[in-house]
Amino acid sequence: MLDSTATDHVSGFLSDFGDALSSGDIDRATAMFQDDCYWRDLVTFTWNIKTVEGRAEVADMLRHQLAATKPSNWQIAEGETASEDGGVTTAWISFETEVARGYGLIRLKDGKIWTLLTSMVELKGHEEPLGYDRPLGAKHGADKHRPSWLEEREAEARELGYTSQPYVLIIGGGQGGIALGARLRQLGVPTIIVEKNARPGDSWRNRYKSLCLHDPVWYDHLPYLPFPPNWPVFAPKDKIGDWLEMYTKIMELNYWTKTTCKHASYDEATQEWTVVVDRDGAEVTLKPKQLVLATGMSAKANMPSYPGMERFKGDQHHSSKHPGPDAYKGKRAVVIGSNNSAHDICAALWENDVDVTMVQRSSTHIVRSDTLMEIGLGGLYSEQAVQGGMTTNKADMIFASLPYRILHEFQIPLYNQMRERDAEFYAGLEKAGFWLDWGDDGSGLFMKYLRRGSGYYIDVGASQLIIDGKIKLAHGNVKEITEDAVVLEDGTVLPADVIVYATGYGSMNGWAADLIGKDVADKVGKCWGLGSATTKDPGPWVGEQRNMWKPTKQEGLWFHGGNLHQSRHYSQFLSLQLKARMEGIATTVYGIPDTHLLS
């Protein structure tokens, strides 16, 4: 189909769809969807992050939300044309609701909606001051005793949290808290970010010294301020730490360092939190309306409890506390675990003349970095994609437009390509005895990440050390720790001077239990995962990341986390939900799932 013909077809379809919605004809609107259809909404209709699947769920959502949403002005987005490929017609679209402007992506199959993505871009009357609407900065004219920009910032820093209260308190000042703080700043939402470390970026600086990002630069931009064109593809941790610190200053965030949250409670009557923090030795009580836990997916360490740990005479620690290899030269190290951190730590130890053994307790998915960049990410997040006209926002939206229910179907062929391309590499790993997997259904890394947030390694060199026998390999679960060794259940004894527990992290709602109470943590339930009934992601199916970036069962409590890509992308939708509540805009939420899993 010619682009002009496809564009005309989609334009007419959108006009009819808009008419059906405007007239409240839910049956007519629903009939415009295929039987096997997917509508993913990022806040505009549901005030939630929600995917409805099939006509019956589309109709149910519209029955609950259409009257209040009042959508209108459906059209192909300005400057865009529709395209047709393989029987699927695709188009970028724009639309409005009574309170917001939206943007999305539609795919039509046989003249009906197969997938529809709708996302909120901005709230009417509360637009970000960008582009033509950017602040003037200078204060032209003359007024006596007027404060400078610096004096205004200093006054805000003195007063917010003391003589005035933040509307939002973000606990956790890593990339998630910083990205959300930047969005809220632009929306005029009074916000404080509290961070236990001494400087922004220390959550990266304090990790093992060999750590670099495994995701490429094009995937990792923060809101408003992308990395410069000479930024390395895979940034070292300290460079990322410096960027986050600089970003925090430039974006004028109210960022409290050396601050820990002692406890928090919610008053249902006043709909207000009371949060007691220790700010560099001084106790401060904050009264935010909204509390965001941005403590990170990799902050609640799973520290195992093996018999005999207390008698070990060497050094033992979780991978999150690993100082690097320098102190262990000439010693024997045992690293328990076989995912990203375990591989990175083992490689760095070997490079520094440490005798290192990796203990693999279960199979691990491995994909080579260059192969992943080319096959898995190249079409959306690469220099080639940028040169071809792909923007970060469009890449994010394309990825977001693929419903999680069928995303694995798109991923399986890509990982089959990777397996074929690197067949010799995988044969070498298997010959070395490494237990490999490709996910329960062969869908590879991204689905493992979305389902469980673990179980994989992006290879940047450690795998070859395993193939060559330079990193030794042992298998099985730990039976006990002795004074100088790790003993496995099969009787294998691994002499050790240092043990690193690369045993992963727990659900983010563990922080809610620590800070607020187990009752609230259980009320909210597990964070992360889709309910796919695959390994470490038990059902039932929920279709979105549990509790992330959206309303939870606890009023006023939100979770924000994930990698740099998710921190950037989903901070937009979380910030708009918070802004709407501050402004008193009606936010009738549709589709908060029941709590089935506690952790």
Coordinates of C-alpha atoms in Angstrom, one line a residue:
M1 CA 0.0 0.0 0.0
L2 CA 1.3 3.4 -0.9
D3 CA 2.1 5.7 2.0
S4 CA -0.5 8.2 0.8
T5 CA -3.2 5.6 0.5
A6 CA -2.2 4.2 4.0
T7 CA -2.3 7.6 5.4
D8 CA -5.7 8.3 4.0
H9 CA -7.0 5.0 5.3
V10 CA -5.7 5.6 8.8
S11 CA -7.0 9.2 8.8
G12 CA -10.5 8.0 7.9
F13 CA -10.3 5.2 10.5
L14 CA -9.3 7.6 13.2
S15 CA -12.1 9.9 12.4
D16 CA -14.6 7.1 12.6
F17 CA -13.0 5.8 15.9
G18 CA -13.1 9.3 17.3
D19 CA -16.8 9.7 16.3
A20 CA -17.7 6.5 18.0
L21 CA -15.9 7.5 21.2
S22 CA -17.3 11.0 21.2
S23 CA -20.8 9.7 20.8
G24 CA -20.3 7.3 23.6
D25 CA -21.0 4.3 21.3
I26 CA -18.9 1.7 23.1
D27 CA -20.2 -1.2 21.0
R28 CA -19.2 0.6 17.8
A29 CA -15.8 1.6 19.1
T30 CA -15.1 -1.9 20.4
A31 CA -16.1 -3.4 17.0
M32 CA -13.2 -1.5 15.5
F33 CA -10.8 -3.7 17.3
Q34 CA -9.7 -7.2 16.3
D35 CA -10.7 -10.1 18.5
D36 CA -7.0 -10.5 19.6
C37 CA -6.3 -6.9 20.3
Y38 CA -4.2 -5.0 22.8
W39 CA -4.7 -1.4 24.0
R40 CA -1.8 -0.2 26.2
D41 CA -2.6 3.0 28.0
L42 CA 0.0 5.1 29.7
V43 CA -2.2 7.3 31.9
T44 CA -4.5 9.0 29.4
F45 CA -7.6 6.8 29.8
T46 CA -6.9 4.8 32.9
W47 CA -4.8 7.1 35.1
N48 CA -2.7 3.9 35.3
I49 CA -0.2 2.0 33.3
K50 CA -2.5 -0.7 32.0
T51 CA -2.9 -3.0 29.0
V52 CA -6.4 -4.3 28.2
E53 CA -6.5 -7.4 26.0
G54 CA -9.4 -8.5 23.8
R55 CA -12.6 -6.7 22.9
A56 CA -14.3 -7.6 26.2
E57 CA -11.6 -5.8 28.2
V58 CA -11.5 -2.9 25.9
A59 CA -15.3 -2.5 26.3
D60 CA -15.0 -2.8 30.1
M61 CA -12.4 -0.1 30.3
L62 CA -14.4 2.2 28.1
R63 CA -17.5 1.7 30.1
H64 CA -15.6 2.8 33.2
Q65 CA -13.5 5.6 31.8
L66 CA -14.9 7.0 28.6
A67 CA -17.4 9.4 30.0
A68 CA -14.8 11.1 32.2
T69 CA -11.9 11.0 29.6
K70 CA -13.8 12.7 26.8
P71 CA -11.3 11.9 24.0
S72 CA -11.3 14.0 20.9
N73 CA -9.2 15.2 17.9
W74 CA -7.9 11.8 16.8
Q75 CA -5.5 12.2 13.9
I76 CA -2.2 11.1 12.4
A77 CA 0.5 13.0 14.3
E78 CA 1.8 16.2 12.6
G79 CA 4.5 15.5 10.1
E80 CA 3.9 11.8 10.1
T81 CA 2.6 9.4 7.4
A82 CA 1.2 5.9 7.8
S83 CA 3.1 2.9 6.5
E84 CA 2.1 -0.7 5.5
D85 CA 4.2 -3.8 5.9
G86 CA 3.2 -7.4 5.9
G87 CA -0.5 -6.7 6.2
V88 CA -0.1 -4.3 9.2
T89 CA -0.6 -0.6 8.8
T90 CA 1.2 1.5 11.4
A91 CA 0.9 5.2 12.2
W92 CA 1.9 7.7 14.9
I93 CA -1.2 9.4 16.2
S94 CA -2.2 12.4 18.4
F95 CA -5.4 13.0 20.3
E96 CA -6.7 14.9 23.3
T97 CA -8.7 14.2 26.4
E98 CA -10.6 16.7 28.5
V99 CA -7.5 17.4 30.6
A100 CA -4.5 16.3 28.5
R101 CA -2.9 15.9 25.2
G102 CA -1.8 12.5 24.0
Y103 CA 0.5 10.7 21.5
G104 CA 0.5 7.1 20.5
L105 CA 1.0 4.4 17.9
I106 CA -1.7 2.4 16.2
R107 CA -1.4 -0.8 14.2
L108 CA -4.2 -1.9 12.0
K109 CA -4.6 -5.5 10.7
D110 CA -7.4 -6.3 8.2
G111 CA -8.8 -2.8 8.8
K112 CA -9.2 -3.2 12.6
I113 CA -7.0 -2.2 15.6
W114 CA -4.5 -4.9 16.5
T115 CA -2.4 -2.8 18.9
L116 CA -3.0 0.7 20.2
L117 CA -0.7 2.7 22.4
T118 CA -2.0 5.8 24.0
S119 CA 0.2 8.0 26.2
M120 CA -0.2 11.3 28.1
V121 CA 2.2 14.0 26.9
E122 CA 1.0 17.0 28.9
L123 CA -1.8 18.3 31.1
K124 CA -3.7 21.2 29.6
G125 CA -2.9 24.4 31.4
H126 CA 0.1 22.8 33.1
E127 CA 2.5 22.4 30.2
E128 CA 6.3 22.2 30.8
P129 CA 8.1 25.5 30.1
L130 CA 10.0 24.2 27.1
G131 CA 11.0 25.6 23.7
Y132 CA 9.1 28.8 23.0
D133 CA 7.7 28.7 26.5
R134 CA 11.1 28.4 28.2
P135 CA 11.8 30.8 31.1
L136 CA 13.2 34.2 30.3
G137 CA 15.8 33.9 33.0
A138 CA 16.8 37.5 33.1
K139 CA 14.6 39.9 35.0
H140 CA 14.3 43.0 32.8
G141 CA 13.3 46.2 34.4
A142 CA 14.2 47.6 37.8
D143 CA 12.9 46.7 41.3
K144 CA 14.4 47.5 44.7
H145 CA 16.0 44.6 46.6
R146 CA 15.0 42.0 44.1
P147 CA 16.7 38.6 44.7
S148 CA 19.0 37.1 42.2
W149 CA 18.5 33.6 40.9
L150 CA 21.1 32.3 43.3
E151 CA 19.4 34.0 46.3
E152 CA 16.1 32.5 45.2
R153 CA 17.6 29.0 45.0
E154 CA 19.3 29.4 48.4
A155 CA 16.0 30.5 50.0
E156 CA 14.2 27.6 48.5
A157 CA 16.8 25.2 49.9
R158 CA 16.5 26.8 53.3
E159 CA 12.7 26.7 53.5
L160 CA 11.5 23.5 51.7
G161 CA 11.1 20.8 54.3
Y162 CA 11.2 23.3 57.1
T163 CA 8.9 26.3 56.7
S164 CA 7.2 24.8 53.7
Q165 CA 6.5 21.2 52.8
P166 CA 7.2 19.2 49.6
Y167 CA 4.2 17.8 47.8
V168 CA 6.3 14.8 46.8
L169 CA 9.1 13.1 48.8
I170 CA 11.4 10.8 46.8
I171 CA 13.4 8.3 48.8
G172 CA 16.4 7.3 46.8
G173 CA 18.6 9.6 44.8
G174 CA 19.9 7.3 42.1
Q175 CA 19.0 7.7 38.4
G176 CA 15.4 6.9 39.1
G177 CA 14.9 9.5 41.8
I178 CA 16.9 12.1 39.8
A179 CA 15.0 11.6 36.6
L180 CA 11.6 11.9 38.3
G181 CA 12.8 14.9 40.3
A182 CA 13.8 16.6 37.1
R183 CA 10.3 16.0 35.6
L184 CA 8.6 17.2 38.7
R185 CA 10.7 20.3 38.8
Q186 CA 9.6 21.3 35.3
L187 CA 6.0 20.7 36.3
G188 CA 6.3 23.0 39.3
V189 CA 5.8 20.2 41.9
P190 CA 7.6 21.0 45.2
T191 CA 9.8 17.9 45.6
I192 CA 12.6 16.8 47.9
I193 CA 14.9 13.8 47.0
V194 CA 16.6 12.2 50.0
E195 CA 19.8 10.1 49.5
K196 CA 21.9 8.3 52.0
N197 CA 25.2 8.9 50.2
A198 CA 27.4 12.0 50.5
R199 CA 27.0 13.0 46.8
P200 CA 24.7 12.4 43.9
G201 CA 26.0 9.6 41.9
D202 CA 27.6 7.7 44.8
S203 CA 25.3 4.8 44.3
W204 CA 27.3 4.2 41.2
R205 CA 30.7 5.3 42.5
N206 CA 30.5 2.9 45.5
R207 CA 30.1 -0.2 43.4
Y208 CA 33.0 -2.5 42.3
K209 CA 35.6 -0.5 40.4
S210 CA 35.4 -2.4 37.1
L211 CA 31.6 -1.8 36.7
C212 CA 30.5 -0.2 33.4
L213 CA 27.0 0.1 32.0
H214 CA 26.0 -2.9 29.9
D215 CA 23.4 -0.9 28.1
P216 CA 24.6 1.5 25.3
V217 CA 24.5 5.3 25.5
W218 CA 21.5 5.6 23.1
Y219 CA 19.4 3.6 25.5
D220 CA 20.5 5.6 28.6
H221 CA 19.7 9.3 28.1
L222 CA 18.1 11.2 31.0
P223 CA 15.2 13.6 30.4
Y224 CA 15.8 17.0 28.8
L225 CA 19.6 16.6 28.7
P226 CA 21.0 13.7 26.5
F227 CA 24.5 12.6 26.7
P228 CA 26.9 14.5 24.4
P229 CA 27.7 12.9 21.0
N230 CA 31.2 12.0 22.2
W231 CA 30.0 10.1 25.3
P232 CA 31.3 6.5 25.4
V233 CA 29.0 3.7 24.3
F234 CA 29.4 1.9 27.6
A235 CA 30.1 4.5 30.4
P236 CA 32.2 3.6 33.4
K237 CA 30.4 3.8 36.7
D238 CA 32.4 6.8 38.0
K239 CA 31.7 8.7 34.8
I240 CA 28.0 8.0 35.2
G241 CA 28.2 9.1 38.9
D242 CA 29.7 12.4 37.8
W243 CA 27.1 12.9 35.1
L244 CA 24.3 12.3 37.7
E245 CA 25.9 14.8 40.1
M246 CA 26.2 17.4 37.4
Y247 CA 22.7 16.8 36.2
T248 CA 21.3 17.2 39.7
K249 CA 22.8 20.7 39.9
I250 CA 21.9 21.8 36.4
M251 CA 18.3 20.7 36.8
E252 CA 18.0 22.6 40.2
L253 CA 16.9 19.6 42.2
N254 CA 16.3 19.8 46.0
Y255 CA 18.5 16.9 46.8
W256 CA 19.3 16.1 50.4
T257 CA 22.5 14.1 50.7
K258 CA 23.6 12.2 53.9
T259 CA 19.9 11.7 54.6
T260 CA 18.2 8.4 55.7
C261 CA 14.6 7.7 56.2
K262 CA 13.9 6.4 59.7
H263 CA 10.2 5.7 59.4
A264 CA 7.0 6.8 57.6
S265 CA 3.3 6.6 58.2
Y266 CA 0.2 7.6 56.3
D267 CA -2.8 9.5 57.8
E268 CA -5.9 8.4 55.9
A269 CA -7.9 11.3 57.2
T270 CA -5.5 14.1 56.1
Q271 CA -4.2 12.0 53.2
E272 CA -0.7 13.0 54.2
W273 CA 2.5 11.2 55.1
T274 CA 4.6 11.8 58.1
V275 CA 8.2 10.9 57.3
V276 CA 11.0 11.2 59.8
V277 CA 14.5 11.5 58.3
D278 CA 18.0 11.9 59.6
R279 CA 19.6 14.7 57.6
D280 CA 23.3 14.6 58.4
G281 CA 22.7 14.0 62.1
A282 CA 19.7 16.2 62.5
E283 CA 16.1 14.8 62.7
V284 CA 13.6 16.4 60.3
T285 CA 9.9 15.6 60.0
L286 CA 8.4 15.9 56.5
K287 CA 4.8 16.0 55.6
P288 CA 4.5 15.1 51.9
K289 CA 1.2 14.2 50.2
Q290 CA 2.9 11.7 47.9
L291 CA 5.8 9.3 48.8
V292 CA 7.9 7.7 46.0
L293 CA 10.2 4.8 46.8
A294 CA 13.0 5.1 44.2
T295 CA 15.3 2.9 46.1
G296 CA 16.2 0.9 43.0
M297 CA 15.8 -2.7 41.9
S298 CA 19.4 -3.3 43.0
A299 CA 19.3 -1.8 46.5
K300 CA 17.7 -4.5 48.7
A301 CA 20.4 -7.1 48.7
N302 CA 19.6 -10.8 49.0
M303 CA 22.3 -11.8 51.5
P304 CA 22.1 -15.6 52.0
S305 CA 22.3 -17.3 55.4
Y306 CA 24.5 -20.4 55.1
P307 CA 25.5 -22.6 58.0
G308 CA 28.9 -21.7 59.3
M309 CA 29.2 -18.2 57.8
E310 CA 30.0 -16.8 61.2
R311 CA 33.2 -18.9 61.5
F312 CA 34.7 -17.9 58.1
K313 CA 38.0 -16.3 58.8
G314 CA 38.4 -14.4 55.5
D315 CA 36.4 -11.6 53.9
Q316 CA 32.8 -12.2 52.9
H317 CA 30.3 -9.7 51.5
H318 CA 27.4 -9.2 49.1
S319 CA 28.4 -8.1 45.5
S320 CA 26.8 -4.7 46.2
K321 CA 29.5 -4.2 48.8
H322 CA 32.4 -5.5 46.8
P323 CA 35.3 -3.1 46.9
G324 CA 37.1 -4.3 43.9
P325 CA 40.0 -6.8 43.4
D326 CA 43.0 -4.8 44.7
A327 CA 43.1 -6.2 48.2
Y328 CA 42.9 -9.8 47.1
K329 CA 45.9 -10.3 44.8
G330 CA 47.4 -13.8 45.2
K331 CA 44.4 -15.0 47.2
R332 CA 41.6 -17.4 46.5
A333 CA 38.1 -16.1 45.8
V334 CA 34.8 -17.9 45.5
V335 CA 32.0 -15.9 43.8
I336 CA 28.5 -17.5 44.5
G337 CA 26.3 -16.6 41.5
S338 CA 26.5 -16.5 37.8
N339 CA 24.7 -13.4 36.5
N340 CA 26.0 -9.9 35.5
S341 CA 27.7 -8.9 38.8
A342 CA 29.3 -12.3 39.3
H343 CA 30.8 -12.3 35.8
D344 CA 32.1 -8.7 36.1
I345 CA 33.6 -9.4 39.6
C346 CA 35.2 -12.7 38.5
A347 CA 36.8 -11.1 35.5
A348 CA 38.2 -8.2 37.5
L349 CA 39.6 -10.6 40.2
W350 CA 41.3 -12.7 37.5
E351 CA 42.8 -9.6 35.9
N352 CA 44.3 -8.8 39.3
D353 CA 45.9 -12.2 39.8
V354 CA 43.3 -13.7 42.1
D355 CA 42.5 -17.4 41.9
V356 CA 38.8 -17.2 41.3
T357 CA 36.0 -19.8 41.1
M358 CA 32.4 -19.0 40.1
V359 CA 29.7 -21.2 41.7
Q360 CA 26.8 -21.6 39.3
R361 CA 23.6 -22.6 41.2
S362 CA 21.3 -22.5 38.2
S363 CA 21.4 -21.8 34.4
T364 CA 22.2 -18.4 33.1
H365 CA 21.3 -16.7 29.8
I366 CA 24.3 -15.1 28.1
V367 CA 24.4 -12.9 25.1
R368 CA 27.5 -11.2 23.7
S369 CA 27.4 -7.4 23.9
D370 CA 28.1 -6.6 20.3
T371 CA 25.6 -9.1 19.1
L372 CA 22.9 -7.7 21.4
M373 CA 23.7 -4.2 20.3
E374 CA 23.3 -5.1 16.6
I375 CA 20.4 -7.5 16.6
G376 CA 18.6 -6.7 19.8
L377 CA 18.9 -2.9 20.0
G378 CA 20.3 -1.7 16.7
G379 CA 17.0 -0.8 15.1
L380 CA 16.0 1.6 17.9
Y381 CA 19.0 2.5 20.1
S382 CA 22.2 2.8 18.0
E383 CA 24.1 5.4 16.0
Q384 CA 22.7 3.9 12.9
A385 CA 19.2 4.4 14.2
V386 CA 19.9 8.0 15.1
Q387 CA 21.4 8.7 11.7
G388 CA 18.3 7.1 10.1
G389 CA 16.0 9.6 12.0
M390 CA 15.1 7.6 15.1
T391 CA 14.6 9.8 18.1
T392 CA 14.9 8.6 21.7
N393 CA 11.2 9.3 22.3
K394 CA 10.1 7.4 19.2
A395 CA 12.3 4.5 20.1
D396 CA 10.8 4.4 23.6
M397 CA 7.3 4.6 22.2
I398 CA 7.9 1.8 19.7
F399 CA 9.2 -0.5 22.4
A400 CA 6.3 0.5 24.7
S401 CA 3.8 -0.2 22.0
L402 CA 4.5 -4.0 21.9
P403 CA 2.2 -5.6 24.4
Y404 CA 3.9 -7.7 27.0
R405 CA 1.5 -10.6 26.3
I406 CA 3.0 -11.0 22.8
L407 CA 6.4 -9.4 23.2
H408 CA 8.2 -12.7 23.5
E409 CA 6.9 -13.6 20.0
F410 CA 9.0 -10.7 18.7
Q411 CA 12.0 -11.5 20.8
I412 CA 12.3 -15.2 20.0
P413 CA 13.4 -14.8 16.4
L414 CA 16.0 -12.2 17.4
Y415 CA 17.6 -14.5 20.0
N416 CA 17.5 -17.4 17.5
Q417 CA 19.6 -15.2 15.2
M418 CA 22.0 -14.5 18.1
R419 CA 22.3 -18.2 18.9
E420 CA 23.2 -19.0 15.3
R421 CA 25.6 -16.1 14.9
D422 CA 27.6 -17.0 18.0
A423 CA 27.2 -20.8 17.8
E424 CA 30.9 -21.4 18.3
F425 CA 30.9 -19.2 21.4
Y426 CA 28.1 -21.1 23.0
A427 CA 29.6 -24.4 22.2
G428 CA 32.8 -23.3 24.0
L429 CA 30.8 -22.3 27.1
E430 CA 28.9 -25.6 27.1
K431 CA 32.2 -27.5 26.7
A432 CA 33.5 -25.6 29.7
G433 CA 30.5 -26.9 31.7
F434 CA 28.5 -23.7 31.9
W435 CA 24.8 -24.1 32.2
L436 CA 23.1 -22.0 29.6
D437 CA 19.5 -21.1 29.0
W438 CA 17.5 -18.8 26.7
G439 CA 14.6 -18.1 29.0
D440 CA 11.7 -20.5 29.5
D441 CA 10.4 -19.9 26.0
G442 CA 13.6 -18.9 24.2
S443 CA 12.8 -15.2 24.3
G444 CA 16.1 -14.2 25.8
L445 CA 17.4 -11.3 27.9
F446 CA 14.7 -8.6 27.7
M447 CA 11.9 -10.9 28.7
K448 CA 14.0 -12.3 31.5
Y449 CA 14.6 -8.7 32.7
L450 CA 10.9 -7.8 32.5
R451 CA 9.7 -11.0 34.1
R452 CA 12.3 -11.4 36.9
G453 CA 15.0 -8.8 36.6
S454 CA 17.8 -11.4 36.8
G455 CA 19.2 -14.6 35.3
Y456 CA 21.4 -13.2 32.6
Y457 CA 24.8 -11.8 31.7
I458 CA 25.7 -9.4 28.8
D459 CA 29.1 -10.7 27.9
V460 CA 31.9 -8.2 27.8
G461 CA 34.8 -10.6 28.2
A462 CA 34.3 -12.9 31.2
S463 CA 32.8 -15.7 29.2
Q464 CA 36.0 -16.2 27.3
L465 CA 37.8 -16.5 30.6
I466 CA 35.4 -19.3 31.5
I467 CA 35.9 -21.0 28.2
D468 CA 39.6 -20.8 28.6
G469 CA 39.4 -22.1 32.2
K470 CA 40.9 -19.0 33.7
I471 CA 37.7 -18.4 35.7
K472 CA 37.1 -21.8 37.3
L473 CA 33.6 -23.2 37.4
A474 CA 31.7 -25.1 40.1
H475 CA 28.1 -26.2 40.2
G476 CA 25.4 -26.7 42.9
N477 CA 24.0 -25.2 46.0
V478 CA 26.0 -24.3 49.1
K479 CA 25.9 -26.7 52.0
E480 CA 28.0 -24.8 54.5
I481 CA 30.8 -22.3 55.0
T482 CA 33.9 -23.5 56.9
E483 CA 36.7 -21.4 58.3
D484 CA 38.5 -21.4 55.0
A485 CA 36.2 -22.9 52.3
V486 CA 32.8 -23.1 50.6
V487 CA 31.3 -26.6 50.7
L488 CA 28.7 -27.5 48.1
E489 CA 25.9 -30.0 48.6
D490 CA 27.7 -32.6 46.5
G491 CA 30.7 -32.5 48.8
T492 CA 32.9 -30.2 46.6
V493 CA 35.2 -28.1 48.8
L494 CA 36.3 -24.7 47.4
P495 CA 39.1 -23.2 49.4
A496 CA 38.6 -19.4 49.9
D497 CA 40.2 -16.4 51.4
V498 CA 37.3 -14.2 50.2
I499 CA 33.6 -15.1 49.4
V500 CA 31.5 -12.8 47.2
Y501 CA 27.7 -13.4 47.4
A502 CA 26.4 -12.3 44.0
T503 CA 23.0 -13.5 45.0
G504 CA 20.9 -10.8 43.6
Y505 CA 18.3 -8.5 45.2
G506 CA 14.8 -8.6 46.7
S507 CA 11.6 -6.9 45.7
M508 CA 11.3 -3.2 46.2
N509 CA 8.4 -3.6 48.5
G510 CA 10.9 -4.8 51.0
W511 CA 11.8 -1.1 51.5
A512 CA 8.1 -0.4 52.2
A513 CA 8.3 -3.0 54.9
D514 CA 11.4 -1.5 56.4
L515 CA 10.2 2.1 56.3
I516 CA 6.4 1.9 56.7
G517 CA 5.6 -1.5 57.9
K518 CA 5.0 -5.1 56.8
D519 CA 1.3 -4.5 56.7
V520 CA 1.7 -1.9 54.0
A521 CA 4.3 -4.0 52.1
D522 CA 1.9 -6.9 52.1
K523 CA -1.0 -4.7 51.0
V524 CA 0.9 -3.5 48.0
G525 CA 2.5 -6.8 47.2
K526 CA 5.5 -7.7 45.1
C527 CA 7.1 -5.2 42.7
W528 CA 8.3 -6.2 39.3
G529 CA 7.3 -9.1 37.0
L530 CA 4.4 -9.6 34.7
G531 CA 2.8 -12.8 36.1
S532 CA 4.0 -14.8 33.2
A533 CA 4.1 -18.1 35.1
T534 CA 7.7 -18.5 34.1
T535 CA 10.7 -19.1 36.4
K536 CA 10.7 -16.6 39.2
D537 CA 7.7 -14.8 37.8
P538 CA 4.7 -16.7 39.1
G539 CA 1.1 -15.9 37.9
P540 CA -1.5 -14.8 37.7
W541 CA -1.0 -12.7 34.6
V542 CA -1.1 -8.9 35.3
G543 CA 0.3 -7.7 31.9
E544 CA 2.4 -4.8 33.3
Q545 CA 5.3 -4.5 35.8
R546 CA 3.7 -5.0 39.2
N547 CA 3.3 -1.8 41.1
M548 CA 5.9 0.2 39.0
W549 CA 5.3 3.9 38.1
K550 CA 1.6 3.7 38.8
P551 CA -1.0 3.8 41.6
T552 CA -0.7 1.0 44.2
K553 CA -3.1 -0.5 46.8
Q554 CA -1.6 2.1 49.3
E555 CA -2.9 5.6 48.6
G556 CA -0.1 8.0 48.1
L557 CA 2.6 5.4 47.7
W558 CA 4.5 4.9 44.5
F559 CA 7.5 2.9 43.2
H560 CA 9.9 4.1 40.6
G561 CA 13.0 2.2 39.4
G562 CA 14.6 0.2 36.7
N563 CA 17.4 0.9 34.3
L564 CA 18.3 4.3 32.9
H565 CA 15.9 3.8 30.0
Q566 CA 13.0 3.0 32.3
S567 CA 13.9 5.9 34.6
R568 CA 13.8 8.3 31.7
H569 CA 10.7 6.9 30.0
Y570 CA 8.4 6.1 32.9
S571 CA 9.3 9.2 34.9
Q572 CA 7.2 11.1 32.4
F573 CA 4.0 9.2 33.2
L574 CA 4.6 9.1 37.0
S575 CA 5.3 12.8 37.1
L576 CA 2.1 13.6 35.3
Q577 CA 0.1 11.4 37.7
L578 CA 1.6 13.3 40.6
K579 CA 1.1 16.7 39.0
A580 CA -2.6 16.0 38.3
R581 CA -3.2 15.1 41.9
M582 CA -1.5 18.2 43.2
E583 CA -3.7 20.3 40.9
G584 CA -6.8 18.6 42.0
I585 CA -7.6 17.1 38.6
A586 CA -9.9 14.1 38.8
T587 CA -7.8 10.9 38.5
T588 CA -10.2 8.0 38.5
V589 CA -7.9 4.9 38.3
Y590 CA -8.9 1.9 36.3
G591 CA -7.4 -1.6 36.7
I592 CA -5.3 -1.8 39.9
P593 CA -4.7 -5.5 40.0
D594 CA -5.3 -7.6 43.1
T595 CA -2.3 -8.5 45.3
H596 CA -1.4 -12.1 44.9
L597 CA 2.3 -12.1 45.8
L598 CA 3.8 -10.6 48.9
S599 CA 7.5 -10.6 47.9

